[in-house]
Short mmCIF file of C-alpha atoms and ligand atoms in Angstrom, two decimals:
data_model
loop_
_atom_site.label_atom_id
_atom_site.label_comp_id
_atom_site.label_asym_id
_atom_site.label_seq_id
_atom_site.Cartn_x
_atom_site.Cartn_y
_atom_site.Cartn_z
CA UNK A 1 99.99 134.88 75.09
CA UNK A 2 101.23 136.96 77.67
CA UNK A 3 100.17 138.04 81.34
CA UNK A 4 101.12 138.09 84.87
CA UNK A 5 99.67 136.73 87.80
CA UNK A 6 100.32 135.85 91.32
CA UNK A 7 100.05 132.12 91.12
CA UNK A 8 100.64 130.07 87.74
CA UNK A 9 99.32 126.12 88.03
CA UNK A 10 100.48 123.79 85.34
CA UNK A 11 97.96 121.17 85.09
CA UNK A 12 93.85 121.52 85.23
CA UNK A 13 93.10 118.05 86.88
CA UNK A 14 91.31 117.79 90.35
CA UNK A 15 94.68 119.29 91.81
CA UNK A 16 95.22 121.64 89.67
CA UNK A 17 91.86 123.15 89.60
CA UNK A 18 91.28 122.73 94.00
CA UNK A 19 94.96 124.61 94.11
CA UNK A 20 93.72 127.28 91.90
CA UNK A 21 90.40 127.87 93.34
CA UNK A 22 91.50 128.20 97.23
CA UNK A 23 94.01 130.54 95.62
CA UNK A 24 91.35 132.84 94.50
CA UNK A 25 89.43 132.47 97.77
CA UNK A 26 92.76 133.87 99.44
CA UNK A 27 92.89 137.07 97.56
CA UNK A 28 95.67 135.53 95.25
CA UNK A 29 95.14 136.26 91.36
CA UNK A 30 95.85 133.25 89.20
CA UNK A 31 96.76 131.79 85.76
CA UNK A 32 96.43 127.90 84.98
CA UNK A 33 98.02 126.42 81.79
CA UNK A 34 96.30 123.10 80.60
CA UNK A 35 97.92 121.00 77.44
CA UNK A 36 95.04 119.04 76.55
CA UNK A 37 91.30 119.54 78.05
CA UNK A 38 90.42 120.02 81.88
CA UNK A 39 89.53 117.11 83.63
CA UNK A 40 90.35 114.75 81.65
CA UNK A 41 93.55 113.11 82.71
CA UNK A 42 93.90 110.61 85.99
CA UNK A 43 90.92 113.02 87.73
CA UNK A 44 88.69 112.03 84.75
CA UNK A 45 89.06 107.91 84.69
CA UNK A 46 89.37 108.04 88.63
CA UNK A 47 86.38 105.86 90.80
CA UNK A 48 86.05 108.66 93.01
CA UNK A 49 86.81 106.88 96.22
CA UNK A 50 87.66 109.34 98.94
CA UNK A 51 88.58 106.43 100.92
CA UNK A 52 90.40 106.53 104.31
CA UNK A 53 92.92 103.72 103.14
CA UNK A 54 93.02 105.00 100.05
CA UNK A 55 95.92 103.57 97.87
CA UNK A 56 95.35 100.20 100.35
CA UNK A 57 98.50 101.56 102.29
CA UNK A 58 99.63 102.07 105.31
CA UNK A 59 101.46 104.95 106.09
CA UNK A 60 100.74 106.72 109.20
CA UNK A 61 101.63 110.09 107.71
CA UNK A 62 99.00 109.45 105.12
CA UNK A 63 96.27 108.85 107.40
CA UNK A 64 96.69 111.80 108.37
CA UNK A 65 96.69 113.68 105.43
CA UNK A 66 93.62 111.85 103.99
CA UNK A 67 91.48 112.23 107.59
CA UNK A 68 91.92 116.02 107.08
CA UNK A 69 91.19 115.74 103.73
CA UNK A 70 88.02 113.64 104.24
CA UNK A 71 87.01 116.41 106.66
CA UNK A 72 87.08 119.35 103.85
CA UNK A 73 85.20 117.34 101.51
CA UNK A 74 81.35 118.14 102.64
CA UNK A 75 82.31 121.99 102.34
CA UNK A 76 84.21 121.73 99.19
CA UNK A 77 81.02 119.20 97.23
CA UNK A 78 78.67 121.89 98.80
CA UNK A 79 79.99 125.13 97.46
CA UNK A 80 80.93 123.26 94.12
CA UNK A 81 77.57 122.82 93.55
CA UNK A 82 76.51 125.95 94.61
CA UNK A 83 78.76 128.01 92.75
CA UNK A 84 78.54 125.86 89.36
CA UNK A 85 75.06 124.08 89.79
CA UNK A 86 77.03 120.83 88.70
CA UNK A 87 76.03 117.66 91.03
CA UNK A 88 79.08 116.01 91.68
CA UNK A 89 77.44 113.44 93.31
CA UNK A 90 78.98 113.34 96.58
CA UNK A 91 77.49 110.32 98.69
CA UNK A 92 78.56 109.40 102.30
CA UNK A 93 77.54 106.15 102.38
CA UNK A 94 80.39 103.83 103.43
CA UNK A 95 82.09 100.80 101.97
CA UNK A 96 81.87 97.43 102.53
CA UNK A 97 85.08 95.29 102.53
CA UNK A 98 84.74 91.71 101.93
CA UNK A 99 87.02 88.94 102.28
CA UNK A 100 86.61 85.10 100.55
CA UNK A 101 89.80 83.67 102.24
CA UNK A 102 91.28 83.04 105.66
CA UNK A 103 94.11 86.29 104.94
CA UNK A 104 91.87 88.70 103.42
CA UNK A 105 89.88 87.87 106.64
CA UNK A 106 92.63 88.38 108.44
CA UNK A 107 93.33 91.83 107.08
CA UNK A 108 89.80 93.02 107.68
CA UNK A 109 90.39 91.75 111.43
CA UNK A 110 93.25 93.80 111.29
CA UNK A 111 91.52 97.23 109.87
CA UNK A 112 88.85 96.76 112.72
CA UNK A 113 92.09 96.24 115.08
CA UNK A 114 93.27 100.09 114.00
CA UNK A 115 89.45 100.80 114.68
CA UNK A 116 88.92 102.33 111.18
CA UNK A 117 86.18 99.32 110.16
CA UNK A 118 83.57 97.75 111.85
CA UNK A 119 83.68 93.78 111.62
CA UNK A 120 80.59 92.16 109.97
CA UNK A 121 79.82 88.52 109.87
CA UNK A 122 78.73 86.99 106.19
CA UNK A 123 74.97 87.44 106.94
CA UNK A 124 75.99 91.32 108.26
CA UNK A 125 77.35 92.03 105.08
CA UNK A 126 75.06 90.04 103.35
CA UNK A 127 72.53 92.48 104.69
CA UNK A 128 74.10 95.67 104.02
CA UNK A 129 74.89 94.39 100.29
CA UNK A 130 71.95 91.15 99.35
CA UNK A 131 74.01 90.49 95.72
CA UNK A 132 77.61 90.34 97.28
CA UNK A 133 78.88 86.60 96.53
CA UNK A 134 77.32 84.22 99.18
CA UNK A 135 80.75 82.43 100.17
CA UNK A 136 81.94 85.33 101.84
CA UNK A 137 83.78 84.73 104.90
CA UNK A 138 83.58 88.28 106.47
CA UNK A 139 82.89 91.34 105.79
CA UNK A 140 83.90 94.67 107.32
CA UNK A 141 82.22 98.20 107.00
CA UNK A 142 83.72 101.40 106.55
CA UNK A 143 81.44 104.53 107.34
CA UNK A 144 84.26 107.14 106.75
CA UNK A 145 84.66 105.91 103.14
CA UNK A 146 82.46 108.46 100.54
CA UNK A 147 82.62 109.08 96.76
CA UNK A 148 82.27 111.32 94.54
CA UNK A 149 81.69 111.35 90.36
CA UNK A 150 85.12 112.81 89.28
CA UNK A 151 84.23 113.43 85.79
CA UNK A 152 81.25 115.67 87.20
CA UNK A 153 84.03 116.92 89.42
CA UNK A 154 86.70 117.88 86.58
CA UNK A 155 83.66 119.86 84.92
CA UNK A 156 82.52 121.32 88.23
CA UNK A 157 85.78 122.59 89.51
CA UNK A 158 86.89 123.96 85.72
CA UNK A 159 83.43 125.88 85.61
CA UNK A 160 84.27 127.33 89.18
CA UNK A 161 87.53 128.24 88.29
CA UNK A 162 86.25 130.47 84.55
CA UNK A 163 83.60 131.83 86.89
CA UNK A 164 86.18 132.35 89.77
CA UNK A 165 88.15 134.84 87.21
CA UNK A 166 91.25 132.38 87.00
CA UNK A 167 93.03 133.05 83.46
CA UNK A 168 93.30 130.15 81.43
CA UNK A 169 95.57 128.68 78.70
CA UNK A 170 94.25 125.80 76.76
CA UNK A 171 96.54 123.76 74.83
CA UNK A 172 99.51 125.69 75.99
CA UNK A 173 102.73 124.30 77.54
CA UNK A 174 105.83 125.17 79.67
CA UNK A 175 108.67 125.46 77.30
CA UNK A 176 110.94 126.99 79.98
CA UNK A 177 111.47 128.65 83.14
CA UNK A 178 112.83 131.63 83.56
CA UNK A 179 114.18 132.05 86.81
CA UNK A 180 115.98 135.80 88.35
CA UNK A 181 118.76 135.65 91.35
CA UNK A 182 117.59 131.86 92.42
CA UNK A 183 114.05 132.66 92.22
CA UNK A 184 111.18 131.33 89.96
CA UNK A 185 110.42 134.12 87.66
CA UNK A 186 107.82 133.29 84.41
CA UNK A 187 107.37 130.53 82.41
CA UNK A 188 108.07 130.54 78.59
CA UNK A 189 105.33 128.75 76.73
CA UNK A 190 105.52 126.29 73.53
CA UNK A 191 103.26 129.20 71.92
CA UNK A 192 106.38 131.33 72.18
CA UNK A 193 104.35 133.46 75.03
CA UNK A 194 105.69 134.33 78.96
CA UNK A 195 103.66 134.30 81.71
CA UNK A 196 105.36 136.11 84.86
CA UNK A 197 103.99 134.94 88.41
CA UNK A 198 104.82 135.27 91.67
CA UNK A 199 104.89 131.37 92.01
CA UNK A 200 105.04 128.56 90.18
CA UNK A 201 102.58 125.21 90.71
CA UNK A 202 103.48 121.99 89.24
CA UNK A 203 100.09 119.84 89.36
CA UNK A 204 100.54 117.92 86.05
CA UNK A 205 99.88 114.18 87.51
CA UNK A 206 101.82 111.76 85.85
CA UNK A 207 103.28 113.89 83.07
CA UNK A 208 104.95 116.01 86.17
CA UNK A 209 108.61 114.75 85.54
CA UNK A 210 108.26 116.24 81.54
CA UNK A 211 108.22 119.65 82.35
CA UNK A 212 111.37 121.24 80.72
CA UNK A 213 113.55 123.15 82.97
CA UNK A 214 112.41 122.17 86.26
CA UNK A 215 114.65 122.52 89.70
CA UNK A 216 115.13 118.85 89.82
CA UNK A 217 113.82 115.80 88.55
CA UNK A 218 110.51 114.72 89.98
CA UNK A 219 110.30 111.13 90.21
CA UNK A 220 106.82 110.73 89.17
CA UNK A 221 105.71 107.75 86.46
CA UNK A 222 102.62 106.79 85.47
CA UNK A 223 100.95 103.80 86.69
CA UNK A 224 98.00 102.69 84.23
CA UNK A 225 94.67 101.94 85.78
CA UNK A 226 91.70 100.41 83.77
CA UNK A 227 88.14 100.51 84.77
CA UNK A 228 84.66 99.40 83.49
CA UNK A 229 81.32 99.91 84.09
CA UNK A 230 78.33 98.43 83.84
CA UNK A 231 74.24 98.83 83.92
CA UNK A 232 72.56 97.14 86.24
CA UNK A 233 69.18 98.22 85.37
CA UNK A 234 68.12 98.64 89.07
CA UNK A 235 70.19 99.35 91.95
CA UNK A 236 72.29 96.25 92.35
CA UNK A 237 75.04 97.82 95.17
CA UNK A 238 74.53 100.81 97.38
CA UNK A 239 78.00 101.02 98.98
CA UNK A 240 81.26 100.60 97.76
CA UNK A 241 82.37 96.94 97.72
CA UNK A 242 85.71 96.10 98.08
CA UNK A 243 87.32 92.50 97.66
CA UNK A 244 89.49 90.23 95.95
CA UNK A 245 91.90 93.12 95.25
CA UNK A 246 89.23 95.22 93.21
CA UNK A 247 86.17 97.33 94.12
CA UNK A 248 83.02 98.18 93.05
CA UNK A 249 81.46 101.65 93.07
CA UNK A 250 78.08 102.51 92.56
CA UNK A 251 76.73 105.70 90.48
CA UNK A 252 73.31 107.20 89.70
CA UNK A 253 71.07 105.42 87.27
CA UNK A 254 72.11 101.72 88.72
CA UNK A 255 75.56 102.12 87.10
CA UNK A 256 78.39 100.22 88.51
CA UNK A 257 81.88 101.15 87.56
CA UNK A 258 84.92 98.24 88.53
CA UNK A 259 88.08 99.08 89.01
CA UNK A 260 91.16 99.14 89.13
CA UNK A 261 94.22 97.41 87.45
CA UNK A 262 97.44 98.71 88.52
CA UNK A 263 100.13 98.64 86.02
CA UNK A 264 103.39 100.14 85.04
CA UNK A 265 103.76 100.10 81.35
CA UNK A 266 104.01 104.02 81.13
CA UNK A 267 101.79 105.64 78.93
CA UNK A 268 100.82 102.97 76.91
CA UNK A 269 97.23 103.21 75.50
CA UNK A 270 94.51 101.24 77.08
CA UNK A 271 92.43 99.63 78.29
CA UNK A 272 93.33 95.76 77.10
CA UNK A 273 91.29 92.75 76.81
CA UNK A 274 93.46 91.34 79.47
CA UNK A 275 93.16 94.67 81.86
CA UNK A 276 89.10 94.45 81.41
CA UNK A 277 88.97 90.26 81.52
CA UNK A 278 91.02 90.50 84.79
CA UNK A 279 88.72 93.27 86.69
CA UNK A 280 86.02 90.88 85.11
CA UNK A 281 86.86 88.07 86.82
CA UNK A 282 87.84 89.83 90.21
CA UNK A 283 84.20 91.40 90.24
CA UNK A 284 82.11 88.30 89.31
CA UNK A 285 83.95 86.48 92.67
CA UNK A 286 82.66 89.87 94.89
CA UNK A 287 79.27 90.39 93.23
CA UNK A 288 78.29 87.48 90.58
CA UNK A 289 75.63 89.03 88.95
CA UNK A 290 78.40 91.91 87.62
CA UNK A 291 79.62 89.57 85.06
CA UNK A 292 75.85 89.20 83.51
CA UNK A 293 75.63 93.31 83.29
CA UNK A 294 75.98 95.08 79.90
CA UNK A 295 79.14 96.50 79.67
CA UNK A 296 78.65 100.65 79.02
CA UNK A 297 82.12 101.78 78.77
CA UNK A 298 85.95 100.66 79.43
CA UNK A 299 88.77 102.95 79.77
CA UNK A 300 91.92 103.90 81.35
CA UNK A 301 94.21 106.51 82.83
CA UNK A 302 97.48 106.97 84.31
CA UNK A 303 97.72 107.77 88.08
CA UNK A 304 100.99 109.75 89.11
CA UNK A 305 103.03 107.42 90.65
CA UNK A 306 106.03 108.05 93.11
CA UNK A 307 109.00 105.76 94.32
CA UNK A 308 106.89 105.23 97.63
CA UNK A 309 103.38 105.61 96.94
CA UNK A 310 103.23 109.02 98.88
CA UNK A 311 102.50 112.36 97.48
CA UNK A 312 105.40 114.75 96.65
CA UNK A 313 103.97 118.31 98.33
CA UNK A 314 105.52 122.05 98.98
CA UNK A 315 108.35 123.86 97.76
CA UNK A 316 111.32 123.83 95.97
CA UNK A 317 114.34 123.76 98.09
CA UNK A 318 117.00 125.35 95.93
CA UNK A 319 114.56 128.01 93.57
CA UNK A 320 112.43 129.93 95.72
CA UNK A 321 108.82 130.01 94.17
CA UNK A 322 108.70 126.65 93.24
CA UNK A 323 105.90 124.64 94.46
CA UNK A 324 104.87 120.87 93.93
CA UNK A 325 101.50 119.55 94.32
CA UNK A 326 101.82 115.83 92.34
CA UNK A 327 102.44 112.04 92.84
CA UNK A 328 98.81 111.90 94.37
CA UNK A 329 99.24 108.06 92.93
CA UNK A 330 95.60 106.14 94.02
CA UNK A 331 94.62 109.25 96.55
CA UNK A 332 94.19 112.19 94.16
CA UNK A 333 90.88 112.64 94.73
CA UNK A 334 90.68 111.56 98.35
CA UNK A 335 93.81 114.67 99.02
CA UNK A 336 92.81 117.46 96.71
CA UNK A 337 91.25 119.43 99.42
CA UNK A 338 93.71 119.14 101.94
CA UNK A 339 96.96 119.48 99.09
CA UNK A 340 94.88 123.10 97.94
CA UNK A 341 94.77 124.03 101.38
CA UNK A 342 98.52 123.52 102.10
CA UNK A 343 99.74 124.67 98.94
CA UNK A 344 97.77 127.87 98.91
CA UNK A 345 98.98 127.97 102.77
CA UNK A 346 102.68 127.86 101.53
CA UNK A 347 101.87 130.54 98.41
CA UNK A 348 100.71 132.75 101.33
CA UNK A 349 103.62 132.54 103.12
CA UNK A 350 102.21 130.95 105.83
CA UNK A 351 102.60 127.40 107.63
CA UNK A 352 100.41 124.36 106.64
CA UNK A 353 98.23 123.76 109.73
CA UNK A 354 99.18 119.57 108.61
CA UNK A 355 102.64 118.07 109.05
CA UNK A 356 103.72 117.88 105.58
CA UNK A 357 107.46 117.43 105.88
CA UNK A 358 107.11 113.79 105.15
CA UNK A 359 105.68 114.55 101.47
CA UNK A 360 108.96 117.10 100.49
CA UNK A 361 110.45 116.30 97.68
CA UNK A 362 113.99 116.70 99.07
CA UNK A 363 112.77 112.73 100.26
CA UNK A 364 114.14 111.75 97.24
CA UNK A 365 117.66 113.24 97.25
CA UNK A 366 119.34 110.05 98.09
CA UNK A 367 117.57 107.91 95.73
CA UNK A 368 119.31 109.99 92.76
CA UNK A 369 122.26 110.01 94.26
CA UNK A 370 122.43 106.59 94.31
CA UNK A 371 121.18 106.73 91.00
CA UNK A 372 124.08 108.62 89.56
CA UNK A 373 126.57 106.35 91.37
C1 FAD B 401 91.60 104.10 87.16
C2 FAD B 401 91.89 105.07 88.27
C3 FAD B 401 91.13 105.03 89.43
C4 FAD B 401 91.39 105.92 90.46
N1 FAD B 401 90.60 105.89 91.58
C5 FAD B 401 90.83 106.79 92.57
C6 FAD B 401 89.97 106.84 93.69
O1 FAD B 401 89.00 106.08 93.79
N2 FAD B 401 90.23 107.76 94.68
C7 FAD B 401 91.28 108.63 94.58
O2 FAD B 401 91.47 109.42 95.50
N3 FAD B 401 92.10 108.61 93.52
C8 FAD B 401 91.90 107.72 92.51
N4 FAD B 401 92.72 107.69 91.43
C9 FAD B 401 93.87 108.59 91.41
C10 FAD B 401 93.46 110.00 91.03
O3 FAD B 401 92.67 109.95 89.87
C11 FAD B 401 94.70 110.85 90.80
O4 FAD B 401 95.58 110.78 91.90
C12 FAD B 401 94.32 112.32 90.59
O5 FAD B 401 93.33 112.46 89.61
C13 FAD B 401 95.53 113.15 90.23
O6 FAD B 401 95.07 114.43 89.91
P1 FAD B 401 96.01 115.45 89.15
O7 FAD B 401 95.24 116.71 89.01
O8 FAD B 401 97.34 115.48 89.79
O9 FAD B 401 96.26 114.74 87.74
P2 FAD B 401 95.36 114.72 86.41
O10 FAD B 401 93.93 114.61 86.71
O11 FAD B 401 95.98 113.70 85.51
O12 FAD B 401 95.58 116.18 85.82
C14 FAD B 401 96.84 116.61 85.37
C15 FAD B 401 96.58 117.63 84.27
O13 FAD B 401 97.81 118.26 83.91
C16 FAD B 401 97.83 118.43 82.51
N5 FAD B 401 99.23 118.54 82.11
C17 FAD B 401 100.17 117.58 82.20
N6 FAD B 401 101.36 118.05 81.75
C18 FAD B 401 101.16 119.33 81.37
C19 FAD B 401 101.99 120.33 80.81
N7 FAD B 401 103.30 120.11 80.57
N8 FAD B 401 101.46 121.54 80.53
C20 FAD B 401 100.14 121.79 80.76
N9 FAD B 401 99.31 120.86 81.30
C21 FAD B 401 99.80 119.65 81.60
C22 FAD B 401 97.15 117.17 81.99
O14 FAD B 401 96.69 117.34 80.66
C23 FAD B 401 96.04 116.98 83.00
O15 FAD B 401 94.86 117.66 82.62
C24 FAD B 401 92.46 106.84 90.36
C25 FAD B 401 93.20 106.90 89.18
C26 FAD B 401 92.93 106.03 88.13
C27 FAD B 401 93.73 106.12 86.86
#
């Protein structure tokens, strides 16, 4: 394999694929190189929240980020569909939050205070969602919190991409970078091929800090998450729920999926009996009748993880070319839109029209400094 483009993206997940296709819509000509299949890493065993709070953090920065990412999302659902004829089941229909203590209470008070939620009493949320658990002690909903089916997504935006004319490489691999006078030149592949390109993407989720030869380390880890889902024959939750540090999400035919454990054990396989009992308990106190369901399907991925939960985003600062679009951690989905639209901002040469310089990786300079000492 050999080629040239203007743009080459390591990694066909959500990011990847979003990156590569707003490249294409700028005139830019692109390559992505894929290890495995497309779709099917974190952006495959993701819920598909696009969530406001996604990540249940607080950074202000981040806000920020995901409010102009929510804001892309009705365009970029829209022309999936009409460009691949894939429904990826975007739905705008809220969450709702519930608490069954005095301090999850208290948080929900304090999501209304930062006038992101809407306070419900029990019987409020009761009404919005009749098989939540009937000890609830408040509720709070969410109307800028929307979903989408990611592994309808990871096929959707892959189709888009073949049909967009972006060159692909499956099961190929950065063996090394070549780089010419401090600038990012081609990329070697395990295949024993070279791919020039103007610039260089990283976008390979948690396996981000394997890439051979890269600039710097990129402190990205994987942090396991396990999910389930079951079938609740008819429509048992029309929102997503939230509560007792897990949520529900609702999908077509009256599935439910329940999510997420949060765990740092690397790559190990999953999921566990004790990853699925846990969720399993979680869910029963939020909506009882969850733990009655059929089971369908358990599984697990491995979100890219940074030292503080934030996205690592833009260029290199030493080789010029260099670009980073990883560590989405919990908000991959929720930030694909916005990351392709400041990374293909950067590729262009022009300035992201979102502050980013809170997501650099030159953030982390200290940390291995401190490291090494
Ligand atoms: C259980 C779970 C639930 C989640 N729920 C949500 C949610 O509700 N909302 C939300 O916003 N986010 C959620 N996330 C997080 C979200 O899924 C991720 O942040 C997002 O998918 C990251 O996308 P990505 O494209 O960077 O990574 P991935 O989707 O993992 O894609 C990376 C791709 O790069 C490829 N690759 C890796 N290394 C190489 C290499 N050396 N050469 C070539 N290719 C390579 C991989 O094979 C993979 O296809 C969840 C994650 C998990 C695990």
């Amino acid at each position: 394999v050999s080629g040239s483009s203007d743009v080459l993206i390591v990694g066909a997940g959500v990011i990847g694929c979003m990156v590569a296709l707003e490249a294409v819509n700028r005139g830019l000509t692109v390559t992505v190189i894929e290890k495995d299949a497309p779709g099917r890493g974190a952006t495959w065993a993701s819920a598909g929240m696009i969530s406001p709070f996604g990540g249940h953090q607080r950074s202000p920065t981040l806000t920020a980020l995901a409010n102009a990412s929510i804001d892309l999302w009705p365009e970029h659902a829209r022309r999936l569909e009409t460009q691949t004829e894939i429904d990826v089941q975007y739905r705008t229909d809220g969450a709702v939050h519930i608490a069954l203590d005095a301090s999850a209470a208290a948080l929900l008070a304090d999501l209304a205070g930062q006038g992101v939620a809407q306070l419900l009493t029990p019987a409020e949320a009761r009404a919005l969602e009749p098989a939540i658990n009937t000890e609830v002690r408040a509720g709070a909903f969410v109307a800028r919190d929307h979903r989408v089916n990611t592994r309808r997504l990871g096929m959707a935006l892959w189709s888009a991409c073949v049909a967009a004319g972006v060159t692909i490489q499956l099961g190929e691999q950065p063996a090394q970078l070549v780089q010419k006078r401090g600038r990012f030149h081609a990329v070697r592949l395990s295949s024993g091929g070279e791919i020039a390109a103007g610039s260089l993407v990283i976008a390979a989720g948690a396996w981000s800090a394997a890439i051979p030869g890269l600039p710097r380390m990129i402190p990205v880890r994987p942090v396991r998450g396990q999910m389930f889902s079951v079938d609740a024959g008819s429509p048992l939750i029309h929102h997503n729920v939230l509560g007792a540090g897990i949520y529900l999400v609702p999908r077509e035919r009256a599935h439910i999926l329940v999510g997420a454990t949060v765990e740092n054990v690397g790559f190990a396989p999953g999921p566990t009996a004790a990853g699925i009992a846990e969720l399993a308990a979680a869910a029963r106190k939020v909506v009882p009748r969850v733990a009655d369901l059929p089971i369908i399907e358990t599984w697990a991925g491995y979100r890219p993880g940074t030292p503080d939960d934030l996205p690592i985003l833009g260029g290199d600062p030493d080789v010029e070319g260099v670009f980073y679009a990883t560590g989405h951690y919990r908000n991959g989905i929720l930030l694909a839109p916005i990351t392709a639209q400041v990374i293909v901002e950067l590729l262009s040469g022009g300035r992201p029209a979102v502050a980013i310089d809170s997501f650099s990786i030159e953030r982390f300079a200290s940390h291995e400094q401190s490291a090494a000492t």
